[in-house]
Short mmCIF file of C-alpha atoms and ligand atoms in Angstrom, two decimals:
data_model
loop_
_atom_site.label_atom_id
_atom_site.label_comp_id
_atom_site.label_asym_id
_atom_site.label_seq_id
_atom_site.Cartn_x
_atom_site.Cartn_y
_atom_site.Cartn_z
CA MET M 223 -23.88 -100.52 -111.25
CA GLN M 224 -20.05 -101.16 -111.82
CA ILE M 225 -19.19 -101.21 -116.10
CA ASP M 226 -16.98 -103.39 -117.18
CA PHE M 227 -15.87 -103.56 -120.48
CA ASP M 228 -14.03 -107.06 -120.77
CA PHE M 229 -13.82 -107.95 -124.88
CA SER M 230 -11.49 -110.61 -123.99
CA GLY M 231 -12.38 -113.54 -126.94
CA LYS M 232 -14.16 -111.09 -129.09
CA HIS M 233 -12.70 -110.19 -131.89
CA VAL M 234 -12.51 -106.71 -133.11
CA VAL M 235 -11.73 -105.25 -136.69
CA VAL M 236 -10.50 -101.12 -137.66
CA PHE M 237 -10.37 -100.97 -140.68
CA GLY M 238 -8.03 -97.59 -141.04
CA GLY M 239 -7.10 -98.21 -137.66
CA THR M 240 -2.91 -98.18 -137.45
CA THR M 241 -2.40 -94.26 -137.37
CA GLY M 242 -4.58 -90.90 -134.87
CA ILE M 243 -8.23 -91.63 -133.85
CA ASN M 244 -8.49 -94.93 -135.30
CA PHE M 245 -5.64 -96.78 -133.98
CA GLY M 246 -6.44 -95.12 -130.58
CA ILE M 247 -9.68 -97.45 -130.09
CA ALA M 248 -7.51 -100.33 -131.60
CA GLN M 249 -5.59 -99.70 -128.46
CA ALA M 250 -8.34 -99.40 -126.08
CA PHE M 251 -9.58 -103.04 -127.50
CA ALA M 252 -6.62 -104.52 -127.22
CA ARG M 253 -6.17 -103.24 -123.13
CA GLN M 254 -9.60 -104.36 -122.21
CA GLY M 255 -8.33 -108.20 -123.88
CA ALA M 256 -9.61 -108.12 -127.87
CA ASP M 257 -8.17 -109.82 -129.97
CA VAL M 258 -7.65 -107.11 -132.48
CA THR M 259 -7.02 -106.67 -136.60
CA VAL M 260 -6.06 -103.32 -137.81
CA ALA M 261 -5.93 -102.56 -141.37
CA SER M 262 -4.77 -99.87 -143.80
CA ARG M 263 -2.93 -99.08 -147.04
CA LYS M 264 0.93 -99.14 -145.86
CA GLN M 265 2.63 -101.60 -144.30
CA GLU M 266 5.10 -99.65 -141.81
CA ASN M 267 1.58 -98.46 -140.71
CA VAL M 268 0.44 -101.75 -139.95
CA ASP M 269 3.37 -103.58 -138.91
CA ALA M 270 4.32 -100.55 -136.77
CA ALA M 271 0.73 -100.80 -134.86
CA ARG M 272 0.98 -104.71 -134.89
CA ALA M 273 4.04 -104.14 -132.58
CA GLN M 274 2.45 -101.53 -130.38
CA LEU M 275 -0.91 -103.49 -129.92
CA THR M 276 1.05 -106.58 -129.39
CA SER M 277 2.36 -105.22 -125.96
CA PHE M 278 -1.01 -105.27 -124.50
CA GLY M 279 -0.93 -109.27 -123.93
CA GLY M 280 -3.47 -110.02 -126.44
CA ARG M 281 -3.19 -111.69 -130.15
CA VAL M 282 -2.71 -109.26 -133.01
CA PHE M 283 -3.35 -109.69 -136.85
CA GLY M 284 -2.27 -106.72 -139.02
CA VAL M 285 -3.26 -106.69 -142.89
CA CYS M 286 -2.65 -104.05 -145.80
CA ALA M 287 -5.46 -103.31 -147.59
CA ASP M 288 -6.87 -100.35 -149.25
CA VAL M 289 -10.68 -99.60 -148.45
CA ARG M 290 -11.01 -98.41 -152.78
CA ASP M 291 -9.98 -102.02 -153.93
CA PHE M 292 -13.29 -104.18 -153.01
CA ASP M 293 -12.09 -107.57 -153.49
CA ALA M 294 -8.24 -106.14 -151.42
CA VAL M 295 -11.11 -105.17 -148.75
CA GLY M 296 -12.67 -108.93 -149.21
CA GLY M 297 -9.61 -110.76 -148.88
CA ALA M 298 -8.52 -108.53 -145.56
CA PHE M 299 -11.87 -110.23 -143.56
CA GLU M 300 -10.85 -113.73 -144.97
CA GLN M 301 -6.96 -113.73 -143.44
CA ALA M 302 -8.30 -111.74 -139.91
CA VAL M 303 -11.15 -114.49 -139.43
CA ALA M 304 -8.90 -117.53 -140.21
CA GLN M 305 -7.16 -115.73 -137.54
CA HIS M 306 -8.96 -114.50 -134.78
CA GLY M 307 -12.89 -116.00 -136.20
CA PRO M 308 -16.01 -113.85 -136.98
CA VAL M 309 -16.22 -110.56 -136.45
CA ASP M 310 -17.64 -108.76 -132.99
CA VAL M 311 -16.78 -105.14 -133.08
CA LEU M 312 -15.85 -103.59 -137.26
CA VAL M 313 -14.46 -99.39 -136.51
CA SER M 314 -15.13 -98.42 -139.78
CA GLY M 315 -12.51 -95.48 -139.94
CA ALA M 316 -10.33 -94.93 -142.85
CA ALA M 317 -10.84 -91.51 -144.34
CA GLY M 318 -8.45 -88.89 -146.54
CA ASN M 319 -9.05 -85.23 -146.22
CA PHE M 320 -7.79 -81.87 -147.62
CA LEU M 321 -8.39 -78.49 -147.41
CA CYS M 322 -9.97 -76.57 -150.83
CA GLU M 323 -12.52 -74.69 -151.95
CA ALA M 324 -14.92 -75.94 -154.31
CA LYS M 325 -14.33 -73.85 -157.00
CA ASP M 326 -10.60 -74.99 -157.12
CA MET M 327 -11.21 -78.86 -156.70
CA SER M 328 -10.68 -81.34 -159.51
CA SER M 329 -12.82 -83.81 -160.43
CA ASN M 330 -10.71 -86.46 -158.61
CA GLY M 331 -9.64 -84.54 -155.38
CA PHE M 332 -13.60 -84.65 -155.09
CA ARG M 333 -13.96 -88.30 -155.98
CA VAL M 334 -11.08 -89.42 -154.00
CA VAL M 335 -12.17 -88.51 -150.98
CA ILE M 336 -15.41 -89.83 -152.00
CA ASP M 337 -13.75 -93.19 -152.66
CA ILE M 338 -12.34 -93.90 -149.64
CA ASP M 339 -14.87 -92.13 -147.43
CA LEU M 340 -18.09 -93.37 -148.72
CA VAL M 341 -17.27 -95.55 -151.00
CA GLY M 342 -14.86 -97.21 -148.73
CA THR M 343 -17.25 -97.62 -146.48
CA PHE M 344 -19.32 -99.58 -148.40
CA HIS M 345 -16.72 -101.69 -149.41
CA VAL M 346 -15.92 -102.63 -145.29
CA LEU M 347 -19.45 -103.17 -144.32
CA ARG M 348 -20.53 -104.77 -146.92
CA GLN M 349 -17.03 -107.31 -146.80
CA ALA M 350 -17.74 -107.56 -143.14
CA TYR M 351 -21.63 -108.58 -143.06
CA ALA M 352 -20.22 -112.60 -143.95
CA HIS M 353 -18.06 -112.05 -140.93
CA LEU M 354 -20.28 -110.55 -138.68
CA ARG M 355 -21.01 -112.36 -135.63
CA ARG M 356 -25.08 -112.67 -135.16
CA PRO M 357 -26.63 -111.70 -133.17
CA GLY M 358 -24.75 -109.25 -131.49
CA ALA M 359 -21.85 -107.94 -133.37
CA SER M 360 -21.55 -103.86 -133.31
CA VAL M 361 -20.47 -102.04 -136.21
CA ILE M 362 -19.19 -98.21 -135.60
CA ASN M 363 -18.72 -96.02 -138.57
CA ILE M 364 -16.08 -93.03 -137.92
CA THR M 365 -18.23 -89.73 -139.23
CA ALA M 366 -17.53 -86.20 -138.90
CA PRO M 367 -19.09 -82.73 -137.71
CA GLN M 368 -19.03 -81.58 -141.46
CA SER M 369 -21.20 -84.32 -142.18
CA PHE M 370 -24.46 -81.97 -141.00
CA ILE M 371 -22.91 -78.98 -140.35
CA PRO M 372 -21.39 -77.34 -143.48
CA MET M 373 -17.98 -76.01 -143.68
CA ARG M 374 -15.86 -74.22 -146.49
CA TYR M 375 -13.15 -75.86 -147.98
CA GLN M 376 -15.07 -79.46 -146.58
CA ALA M 377 -17.19 -80.06 -150.19
CA HIS M 378 -15.55 -83.31 -150.69
CA ALA M 379 -15.64 -84.96 -146.87
CA GLY M 380 -18.49 -83.35 -145.94
CA ALA M 381 -20.81 -84.86 -149.05
CA ALA M 382 -18.69 -87.79 -148.32
CA LYS M 383 -19.43 -88.29 -144.43
CA ALA M 384 -22.83 -86.99 -144.80
CA GLY M 385 -23.53 -90.50 -147.19
CA VAL M 386 -21.85 -92.44 -144.66
CA ASP M 387 -24.07 -91.76 -142.04
CA GLN M 388 -27.24 -92.00 -144.24
CA LEU M 389 -25.26 -95.95 -144.69
CA THR M 390 -25.53 -96.34 -141.18
CA ARG M 391 -28.96 -95.16 -140.96
CA ASN M 392 -29.66 -98.26 -143.89
CA LEU M 393 -27.47 -101.01 -142.83
CA ALA M 394 -29.03 -100.51 -139.43
CA LEU M 395 -32.14 -100.66 -140.81
CA GLU M 396 -31.24 -103.55 -143.06
CA TRP M 397 -29.50 -105.88 -140.62
CA GLY M 398 -30.73 -104.88 -137.95
CA GLY M 399 -32.94 -108.07 -138.26
CA ASP M 400 -29.94 -110.11 -137.66
CA GLY M 401 -29.03 -108.14 -134.46
CA ILE M 402 -26.45 -106.08 -136.10
CA ARG M 403 -26.23 -102.55 -134.32
CA ILE M 404 -24.45 -99.67 -136.59
CA ASN M 405 -23.80 -96.71 -135.08
CA SER M 406 -21.58 -93.44 -136.13
CA ILE M 407 -19.51 -91.35 -134.05
CA SER M 408 -18.62 -88.24 -135.17
CA PRO M 409 -15.31 -86.70 -133.83
CA GLY M 410 -14.95 -82.91 -132.89
CA PRO M 411 -11.00 -82.12 -132.98
CA ILE M 412 -8.97 -84.59 -131.54
CA GLU M 413 -5.43 -83.16 -130.52
CA GLY M 414 -2.33 -84.53 -131.82
CA THR M 415 -4.00 -86.87 -134.89
CA GLU M 416 -3.73 -85.51 -138.65
CA GLY M 417 -6.90 -84.57 -139.43
CA PHE M 418 -6.74 -82.16 -136.65
CA ARG M 419 -2.95 -81.24 -138.24
CA ARG M 420 -4.99 -80.60 -141.37
CA LEU M 421 -8.07 -78.98 -140.85
CA MET M 422 -6.64 -76.54 -138.24
CA ALA M 423 -4.59 -73.64 -138.96
CA ASN M 424 -1.35 -74.02 -137.56
CA ASP M 425 -1.57 -70.11 -135.86
CA GLU M 426 -2.89 -69.47 -132.46
CA THR M 427 -5.37 -67.16 -133.29
CA GLU M 428 -7.14 -69.55 -135.09
CA ARG M 429 -6.10 -72.37 -132.73
CA ALA M 430 -8.31 -69.94 -129.93
CA ARG M 431 -11.09 -69.30 -132.39
CA ALA M 432 -11.62 -73.48 -132.69
CA LEU M 433 -11.05 -73.69 -129.11
CA ASP M 434 -13.23 -70.93 -128.13
CA ALA M 435 -16.22 -72.94 -130.50
CA VAL M 436 -15.71 -76.36 -128.41
CA PRO M 437 -18.21 -75.04 -125.55
CA LEU M 438 -16.27 -78.11 -123.20
CA LYS M 439 -13.35 -75.23 -123.52
CA ARG M 440 -10.19 -77.99 -124.61
CA PHE M 441 -9.76 -79.92 -127.61
CA GLY M 442 -10.72 -83.65 -127.19
CA THR M 443 -8.32 -87.32 -126.91
CA LEU M 444 -8.03 -90.02 -128.47
CA ASP M 445 -9.13 -91.88 -125.06
CA ASP M 446 -12.36 -89.91 -125.42
CA ILE M 447 -13.40 -91.09 -128.92
CA ALA M 448 -12.01 -94.88 -127.80
CA ASN M 449 -14.20 -94.73 -124.58
CA LEU M 450 -17.32 -93.94 -126.66
CA ALA M 451 -16.14 -97.13 -128.55
CA LEU M 452 -15.74 -99.42 -125.97
CA PHE M 453 -19.33 -98.50 -124.82
CA LEU M 454 -21.08 -98.88 -128.45
CA GLY M 455 -18.96 -102.36 -128.95
CA SER M 456 -20.12 -103.20 -125.53
CA PRO M 457 -23.20 -105.12 -124.59
CA TYR M 458 -24.03 -101.76 -122.43
CA ALA M 459 -25.39 -100.04 -125.64
CA ALA M 460 -27.48 -103.23 -127.07
CA TYR M 461 -29.98 -101.20 -127.68
CA ILE M 462 -28.70 -98.83 -129.68
CA SER M 463 -28.37 -98.86 -133.54
CA GLY M 464 -28.58 -96.32 -136.11
CA ALA M 465 -27.38 -93.75 -133.86
CA LEU M 466 -24.91 -90.83 -134.49
CA ILE M 467 -22.97 -89.70 -131.92
CA PRO M 468 -21.34 -86.94 -131.74
CA CYS M 469 -18.23 -87.12 -129.46
CA ASP M 470 -16.93 -83.26 -129.44
CA GLY M 471 -17.51 -81.55 -126.52
CA GLY M 472 -20.74 -79.81 -127.86
CA GLY M 473 -18.89 -78.44 -130.89
CA ALA M 474 -22.04 -79.48 -132.84
CA LEU M 475 -24.31 -77.06 -130.47
CA GLU M 476 -22.07 -73.87 -130.64
CA SER M 477 -21.89 -74.06 -134.61
CA VAL M 478 -25.31 -73.24 -134.82
CA LYS M 479 -24.57 -70.24 -132.37
CA PRO M 480 -23.78 -67.64 -134.34
CA PRO M 481 -26.44 -67.16 -136.65
CA LEU M 482 -29.36 -67.55 -134.00
CA GLU M 483 -27.56 -65.35 -131.55
CA ALA M 484 -27.88 -62.57 -134.44
CA ALA M 485 -31.51 -63.70 -135.00
CA GLY M 486 -31.97 -63.80 -131.03
CA ARG M 487 -29.77 -59.99 -131.06
CA ALA M 488 -32.37 -58.67 -133.41
CA ALA M 489 -35.32 -60.55 -131.76
CA THR M 490 -34.50 -58.87 -128.44
CA ALA M 491 -33.59 -55.57 -130.08
CA LYS M 492 -37.18 -54.93 -131.60
CA ALA M 493 -38.88 -56.83 -128.50
CA SER M 494 -37.17 -54.27 -126.00
CA LYS M 495 -38.30 -50.87 -128.08
CA PRO M 496 -40.61 -48.66 -126.87
N1 COA D 146 -6.25 -79.83 -152.28
C1 COA D 146 -6.36 -79.80 -153.30
N2 COA D 146 -6.69 -80.99 -153.95
C2 COA D 146 -6.15 -82.26 -153.57
C3 COA D 146 -4.81 -82.12 -152.42
C4 COA D 146 -4.77 -80.77 -152.01
N3 COA D 146 -4.70 -80.08 -150.64
N4 COA D 146 -4.51 -83.03 -152.56
C5 COA D 146 -4.40 -84.05 -153.46
N5 COA D 146 -5.97 -83.25 -154.16
C6 COA D 146 -6.18 -83.51 -155.10
C7 COA D 146 -4.84 -83.76 -156.31
O1 COA D 146 -4.74 -83.13 -156.74
C8 COA D 146 -5.44 -85.08 -157.36
O2 COA D 146 -6.07 -84.51 -158.28
P1 COA D 146 -5.70 -84.14 -159.74
O3 COA D 146 -5.85 -85.81 -159.91
O4 COA D 146 -7.00 -83.75 -160.12
O5 COA D 146 -4.62 -83.55 -159.51
C9 COA D 146 -6.49 -86.23 -156.53
O6 COA D 146 -6.56 -85.02 -155.27
C10 COA D 146 -5.58 -87.11 -156.03
O7 COA D 146 -4.73 -86.98 -155.02
P2 COA D 146 -3.45 -88.39 -155.17
O8 COA D 146 -2.76 -87.64 -154.66
O9 COA D 146 -3.52 -88.70 -156.25
O10 COA D 146 -4.34 -88.91 -154.26
P3 COA D 146 -3.98 -90.30 -153.33
O11 COA D 146 -4.72 -91.47 -153.42
O12 COA D 146 -2.48 -90.28 -153.14
O13 COA D 146 -4.36 -89.71 -151.38
C11 COA D 146 -5.23 -87.70 -150.96
C12 COA D 146 -5.30 -89.76 -151.39
C13 COA D 146 -5.35 -86.52 -150.91
C14 COA D 146 -6.48 -87.83 -149.39
C15 COA D 146 -3.92 -88.20 -149.24
O14 COA D 146 -4.11 -87.15 -148.48
C16 COA D 146 -4.43 -89.53 -148.03
O15 COA D 146 -4.14 -90.67 -148.47
N6 COA D 146 -4.54 -89.14 -146.93
C17 COA D 146 -5.20 -89.92 -146.29
C18 COA D 146 -4.44 -89.48 -144.67
C19 COA D 146 -5.88 -88.44 -144.37
O16 COA D 146 -6.09 -87.47 -144.68
N7 COA D 146 -5.73 -88.15 -142.95
C20 COA D 146 -7.05 -87.30 -142.38
C21 COA D 146 -8.23 -87.91 -142.24
S1 COA D 146 -9.31 -86.45 -141.68
P1 NAP D 147 -5.23 -90.55 -139.73
O1 NAP D 147 -4.21 -90.97 -138.62
O2 NAP D 147 -4.81 -90.38 -141.14
O3 NAP D 147 -6.81 -91.66 -140.00
C1 NAP D 147 -6.36 -92.40 -141.37
C2 NAP D 147 -6.22 -93.99 -141.22
O4 NAP D 147 -7.00 -94.08 -142.60
C3 NAP D 147 -5.16 -93.99 -141.13
O5 NAP D 147 -5.23 -95.29 -140.83
C4 NAP D 147 -4.69 -94.67 -142.72
O6 NAP D 147 -3.33 -95.54 -142.73
C5 NAP D 147 -5.60 -94.91 -143.04
N1 NAP D 147 -6.42 -95.21 -144.41
C6 NAP D 147 -6.04 -93.83 -145.11
N2 NAP D 147 -6.54 -93.84 -146.49
C7 NAP D 147 -7.10 -95.26 -146.36
C8 NAP D 147 -7.42 -96.49 -147.55
N3 NAP D 147 -7.41 -95.54 -148.76
N4 NAP D 147 -7.27 -97.23 -147.34
C9 NAP D 147 -7.15 -97.99 -146.20
N5 NAP D 147 -6.58 -96.88 -145.11
C10 NAP D 147 -6.74 -95.97 -144.94
O7 NAP D 147 -6.67 -89.37 -138.99
P2 NAP D 147 -7.34 -89.06 -138.27
O8 NAP D 147 -7.36 -87.77 -138.18
O9 NAP D 147 -7.38 -89.77 -136.99
O10 NAP D 147 -8.82 -89.59 -138.83
C11 NAP D 147 -9.83 -90.52 -138.32
C12 NAP D 147 -11.03 -91.14 -138.13
O11 NAP D 147 -11.23 -89.34 -137.90
C13 NAP D 147 -11.23 -90.34 -139.87
O12 NAP D 147 -12.21 -91.16 -140.59
C14 NAP D 147 -11.53 -89.42 -139.54
O13 NAP D 147 -12.66 -88.46 -140.79
C15 NAP D 147 -12.58 -89.19 -138.13
N6 NAP D 147 -12.37 -87.66 -137.87
C16 NAP D 147 -10.84 -87.24 -137.47
C17 NAP D 147 -11.06 -85.94 -136.78
C18 NAP D 147 -9.98 -85.28 -135.98
O14 NAP D 147 -10.07 -84.70 -135.11
N7 NAP D 147 -8.69 -86.06 -136.45
C19 NAP D 147 -12.25 -85.31 -136.43
C20 NAP D 147 -13.42 -85.86 -136.39
C21 NAP D 147 -13.39 -86.74 -137.38
P3 NAP D 147 -2.58 -95.87 -144.32
O15 NAP D 147 -2.13 -94.31 -144.43
O16 NAP D 147 -1.86 -96.94 -144.20
O17 NAP D 147 -3.65 -96.64 -144.99
#
């Protein structure tokens, strides 16, 4: 079977789509012929993304909206649909993060990440609902491994992304009858991105440790994530909904390895005693 990702005539909206992983996704859809809308807070990011996406030849719309502002998100969808028509693929990936131990985190620091990642995802999906093409629309949330793997300094982001995962499942259940699919991509460490820069220590030892924790022994690329998004947005994924799909070189497996190895070593030692 030859896989042909042809998105010509399809409207793809990427919220938080002006930089990093999400912009990589927007570029991939633009390359495959989609009419793309990108949205984020900063005008300069929207302008730069729109200029780059236009070079792929398709129709591109850019709009400023903060996902924390329900009405602004609604306004962005109104404008996008007026430009390109109903939404065939929606990617929701706006996020904020920083490293901080819970005991040192202010209430507002916790709340701001919940507001952007979790409440923002709800705003985007809720405001999109009226504009999603049905049947057939595909919604893709961008989550993160800390939603299911506890990580130090990540109480806020872990809680927020765990909420995003459950929103994926709940809305897949509620909107499935409309023919709308909803899935989550959980990227591993994607080199060159803001999230990677913020979460990885800059020294070589830390970097080597992070790399060693990935079974495939390489960091991810923007294309690794974009390729999965193309698949989930396409009819080839027509029977996939409510799924959380790690795209992480197997990193989520490695993180459960240390305790299992310790238990395994103890069990092996006990079993081998004469
Ligand atoms: N450590 C501890 N607390 C921090 C922090 C840090 N590094 N950075 C921000 N905070 C706290 C602030 O102190 C503030 O709490 P306070 O009012 O009690 O002092 C709260 O978080 C909000 O900070 P503020 O800068 O006002 O929020 P903002 O809305 O302007 O920005 C962020 C939101 C902090 C998430 C910002 O980093 C951002 O916009 N990030 C988007 C890009 C990004 O994170 N990309 C990676 C995605 S994985
Ligand atoms: P990024 O470049 O900082 O991307 C974040 C995007 O969201 C930007 O376009 C940003 O643009 C927008 N944004 C931020 N706050 C917003 C808000 N309040 N309202 C609207 N838009 C907002 O980060 P990234 O590292 O590529 O991460 C992208 C996604 O992948 C996130 O969901 C992140 O959790 C996830 N992820 C990343 C990694 C990684 O290795 N990088 C790993 C796992 C998961 P503006 O600043 O213009 O608003």
